[in-house]
Coordinates of C-alpha atoms in Angstrom, one line a residue:
Chain A
E1 CA 95.5 123.8 99.3
A2 CA 93.6 126.7 100.6
Q3 CA 94.2 127.0 104.3
V4 CA 94.5 129.2 107.4
T5 CA 97.4 128.2 109.6
Q6 CA 97.6 129.1 113.2
N7 CA 100.6 128.5 115.5
P8 CA 101.1 127.3 118.1
R9 CA 98.2 124.8 118.5
Y10 CA 98.7 124.6 122.2
L11 CA 100.4 127.0 124.6
I12 CA 100.8 127.1 128.3
T13 CA 102.3 130.3 129.7
V14 CA 102.4 132.3 132.9
T15 CA 100.8 135.6 133.8
G16 CA 102.6 138.6 132.3
K17 CA 104.8 136.8 129.8
K18 CA 104.2 138.3 126.4
L19 CA 103.1 136.0 123.6
T20 CA 102.2 136.0 120.0
V21 CA 99.9 133.6 118.1
T22 CA 100.5 133.7 114.4
C23 CA 97.9 133.3 111.7
S24 CA 98.6 133.0 108.0
Q25 CA 96.3 132.5 105.0
N26 CA 97.2 131.6 101.4
M27 CA 93.9 132.6 99.7
N28 CA 94.7 136.3 99.2
H29 CA 91.7 137.2 101.4
E30 CA 91.2 140.8 102.5
Y31 CA 89.3 140.1 105.6
M32 CA 90.8 138.4 108.7
S33 CA 89.6 138.1 112.2
W34 CA 90.4 136.6 115.6
Y35 CA 87.9 134.9 117.9
R36 CA 88.0 133.4 121.3
Q37 CA 85.7 130.6 122.3
D38 CA 84.7 129.9 125.9
P39 CA 82.2 127.3 127.0
G40 CA 78.6 128.4 126.7
L41 CA 79.6 131.7 125.1
G42 CA 80.1 130.8 121.5
L43 CA 82.7 132.6 119.4
R44 CA 83.4 136.2 120.4
Q45 CA 85.3 138.4 118.0
I46 CA 88.4 140.0 119.4
Y47 CA 89.8 142.0 116.4
Y48 CA 89.3 142.1 112.7
S49 CA 91.1 143.5 109.7
M50 CA 89.5 144.6 106.5
N51 CA 92.8 144.9 104.7
V52 CA 96.5 145.6 105.1
E53 CA 97.1 148.3 107.8
V54 CA 93.3 148.4 108.6
T55 CA 92.3 146.8 111.9
D56 CA 89.4 147.4 114.2
K57 CA 88.2 146.2 117.6
G58 CA 85.6 143.4 117.9
D59 CA 83.5 142.7 120.9
V60 CA 86.2 141.7 123.4
P61 CA 89.5 143.5 122.4
E62 CA 90.8 144.3 125.9
G63 CA 94.2 142.8 126.6
Y64 CA 94.9 142.0 122.9
K65 CA 96.7 143.6 120.1
V66 CA 96.9 142.8 116.4
S67 CA 98.8 144.0 113.3
R68 CA 98.3 143.6 109.6
K69 CA 101.5 144.5 107.8
E70 CA 101.0 141.9 105.1
K71 CA 97.8 140.6 103.5
R72 CA 98.5 137.0 104.5
N73 CA 99.5 137.4 108.2
F74 CA 97.4 138.6 111.1
P75 CA 99.2 137.9 114.4
L76 CA 97.4 138.1 117.8
I77 CA 99.6 139.6 120.5
L78 CA 99.0 139.3 124.3
E79 CA 101.4 141.8 125.9
S80 CA 100.6 140.8 129.5
P81 CA 98.5 137.6 129.5
S82 CA 96.2 137.0 132.5
P83 CA 94.4 133.9 133.5
N84 CA 91.1 135.2 132.2
Q85 CA 92.6 135.0 128.7
T86 CA 92.8 131.2 129.0
S87 CA 90.6 130.1 126.0
L88 CA 90.5 128.5 122.6
Y89 CA 91.4 131.0 119.9
F90 CA 90.5 130.9 116.2
C91 CA 91.8 132.9 113.3
A92 CA 89.5 133.2 110.3
S93 CA 89.8 134.8 106.8
S94 CA 87.3 135.6 104.0
L95 CA 87.4 137.3 100.7
T96 CA 85.6 140.2 102.2
Q97 CA 83.5 140.8 105.3
G98 CA 80.3 138.8 105.5
V99 CA 81.1 136.0 103.0
I100 CA 82.3 132.5 103.7
Q101 CA 84.9 132.4 106.4
Y102 CA 87.8 129.8 106.6
F103 CA 89.0 129.0 110.0
G104 CA 92.3 127.8 111.4
A105 CA 92.5 124.7 113.6
G106 CA 92.6 126.7 116.8
T107 CA 95.1 127.6 119.5
R108 CA 94.4 126.4 123.0
L109 CA 95.9 128.8 125.4
S110 CA 96.3 128.3 129.2
V111 CA 97.6 131.2 131.3
L112 CA 98.7 130.2 134.7
Chain B
S1 CA 77.7 143.5 117.9
Q2 CA 74.4 141.7 117.4
Q3 CA 74.5 138.0 118.1
G4 CA 72.7 135.3 116.2
E5 CA 70.8 132.9 118.5
E6 CA 70.6 129.2 117.8
D7 CA 67.9 127.1 119.2
P8 CA 67.8 124.6 120.8
Q9 CA 71.0 124.8 122.7
A10 CA 71.3 121.0 122.7
L11 CA 69.7 118.3 120.7
S12 CA 70.0 114.5 121.0
I13 CA 68.6 112.2 118.3
Q14 CA 69.1 108.6 117.1
E15 CA 71.0 107.8 114.0
G16 CA 68.8 108.0 110.9
E17 CA 66.5 110.6 112.4
N18 CA 66.3 114.2 111.1
A19 CA 67.7 117.1 113.1
T20 CA 66.3 120.6 112.9
M21 CA 67.9 123.6 114.4
N22 CA 66.9 127.3 114.2
C23 CA 68.6 130.6 114.1
S24 CA 67.1 134.0 114.9
Y25 CA 68.8 137.3 114.3
K26 CA 67.9 141.0 114.6
T27 CA 69.6 142.8 111.8
S28 CA 69.2 143.0 108.0
I29 CA 71.3 140.6 106.1
N30 CA 72.6 139.9 102.6
N31 CA 73.2 136.3 103.3
L32 CA 73.1 133.8 106.1
Q33 CA 75.6 131.0 106.7
W34 CA 75.7 127.9 108.7
Y35 CA 78.9 126.4 110.1
R36 CA 79.7 123.1 111.8
Q37 CA 82.3 122.7 114.6
N38 CA 83.5 119.3 115.6
S39 CA 84.7 119.2 119.2
G40 CA 87.5 121.8 119.8
R41 CA 88.2 122.2 116.0
G42 CA 87.9 125.1 113.7
L43 CA 84.5 125.9 112.2
V44 CA 83.7 124.6 108.7
H45 CA 81.3 126.3 106.4
L46 CA 78.3 124.2 105.4
I47 CA 75.9 126.3 103.4
L48 CA 75.1 129.9 102.5
I49 CA 71.7 131.2 101.6
R50 CA 71.2 134.7 100.1
S51 CA 68.5 137.1 101.4
N52 CA 66.5 136.7 98.2
E53 CA 66.4 132.9 98.6
R54 CA 63.8 131.0 100.7
E55 CA 65.3 127.5 100.6
K56 CA 68.5 125.8 99.6
H57 CA 69.7 122.3 99.6
S58 CA 73.1 120.7 99.8
G59 CA 73.3 116.9 100.1
R60 CA 71.5 116.0 103.3
L61 CA 71.3 119.7 104.4
R62 CA 68.3 121.9 103.8
V63 CA 68.3 125.5 104.9
T64 CA 65.3 127.8 104.9
L65 CA 65.3 131.6 105.4
D66 CA 62.5 133.8 106.3
T67 CA 63.7 137.4 106.3
S68 CA 60.4 138.8 107.5
K69 CA 60.7 136.8 110.7
K70 CA 64.5 137.1 110.7
S71 CA 64.9 133.4 111.1
S72 CA 66.5 130.5 109.5
S73 CA 66.4 126.7 110.0
L74 CA 68.9 124.0 109.2
L75 CA 67.6 120.5 108.6
I76 CA 69.9 117.5 108.5
T77 CA 68.2 114.5 107.1
A78 CA 69.1 110.9 107.9
S79 CA 71.6 111.9 110.5
R80 CA 74.8 110.0 111.2
A81 CA 77.1 109.7 114.2
A82 CA 79.5 111.8 112.2
D83 CA 77.1 114.7 112.3
T84 CA 77.7 115.0 116.0
A85 CA 79.0 118.6 116.3
S86 CA 78.0 122.1 117.2
Y87 CA 76.2 124.2 114.6
F88 CA 76.3 128.0 114.3
C89 CA 74.6 130.6 112.1
Y90 CA 76.4 133.8 111.0
G91 CA 75.4 136.8 109.0
Q92 CA 77.2 139.9 107.7
N93 CA 75.6 142.0 110.4
F94 CA 75.5 139.6 113.3
V95 CA 78.1 137.4 114.9
F96 CA 78.2 133.9 116.1
G97 CA 75.9 132.8 118.9
P98 CA 76.5 129.9 121.4
G99 CA 75.4 127.3 118.8
T100 CA 73.4 124.2 118.9
R101 CA 75.1 121.0 120.2
L102 CA 73.9 118.1 118.2
S103 CA 74.5 114.5 119.5
V104 CA 73.6 111.7 117.1
L105 CA 73.4 108.4 119.0
P106 CA 74.2 105.2 117.2

């Protein structure tokens, strides 16, 4: 079954404690991206990757890091989380940029 | 990045009625897509319309595209309670907007 898998689904952490949210897709897609969703603001893109070892900043990259060492995986790293990063995060993948995106189920993060 | 803009922000209708929501954008596009999001869940792709198409149907969904006006509309006919969700438009050169929150009342 074609899918994008994010883990964990829920995470409560404290300010400054490094964390990683994993994302994996099984569709051999080249394009992957991370979004955060906050009430009233829609989805804002954090980072995206056009292919292995090719990543670029989206609209809200501050405080986040990503890597794309393998085609299927695109982890999101928060090196020193802060309360303003409390949000709902989505990973998405597509064959290439601008075509149909497949979304993960989301990760709800709370930073205390 | 340029953001698509869905209108209205919120829409409440009775079951069986039609729901229409609109999307405006500012860039050139190759295609435009509509997505649905049930509360707190991942977005699900509904329909894609290419820039050389004016109208497309899929089940109870009808999408129109007017590239001269840089706008699109999504019509859901004979709505059901299960259609209650947020709806977003997306294009290659613009990102998701805040969406339209549709509530279908039984």
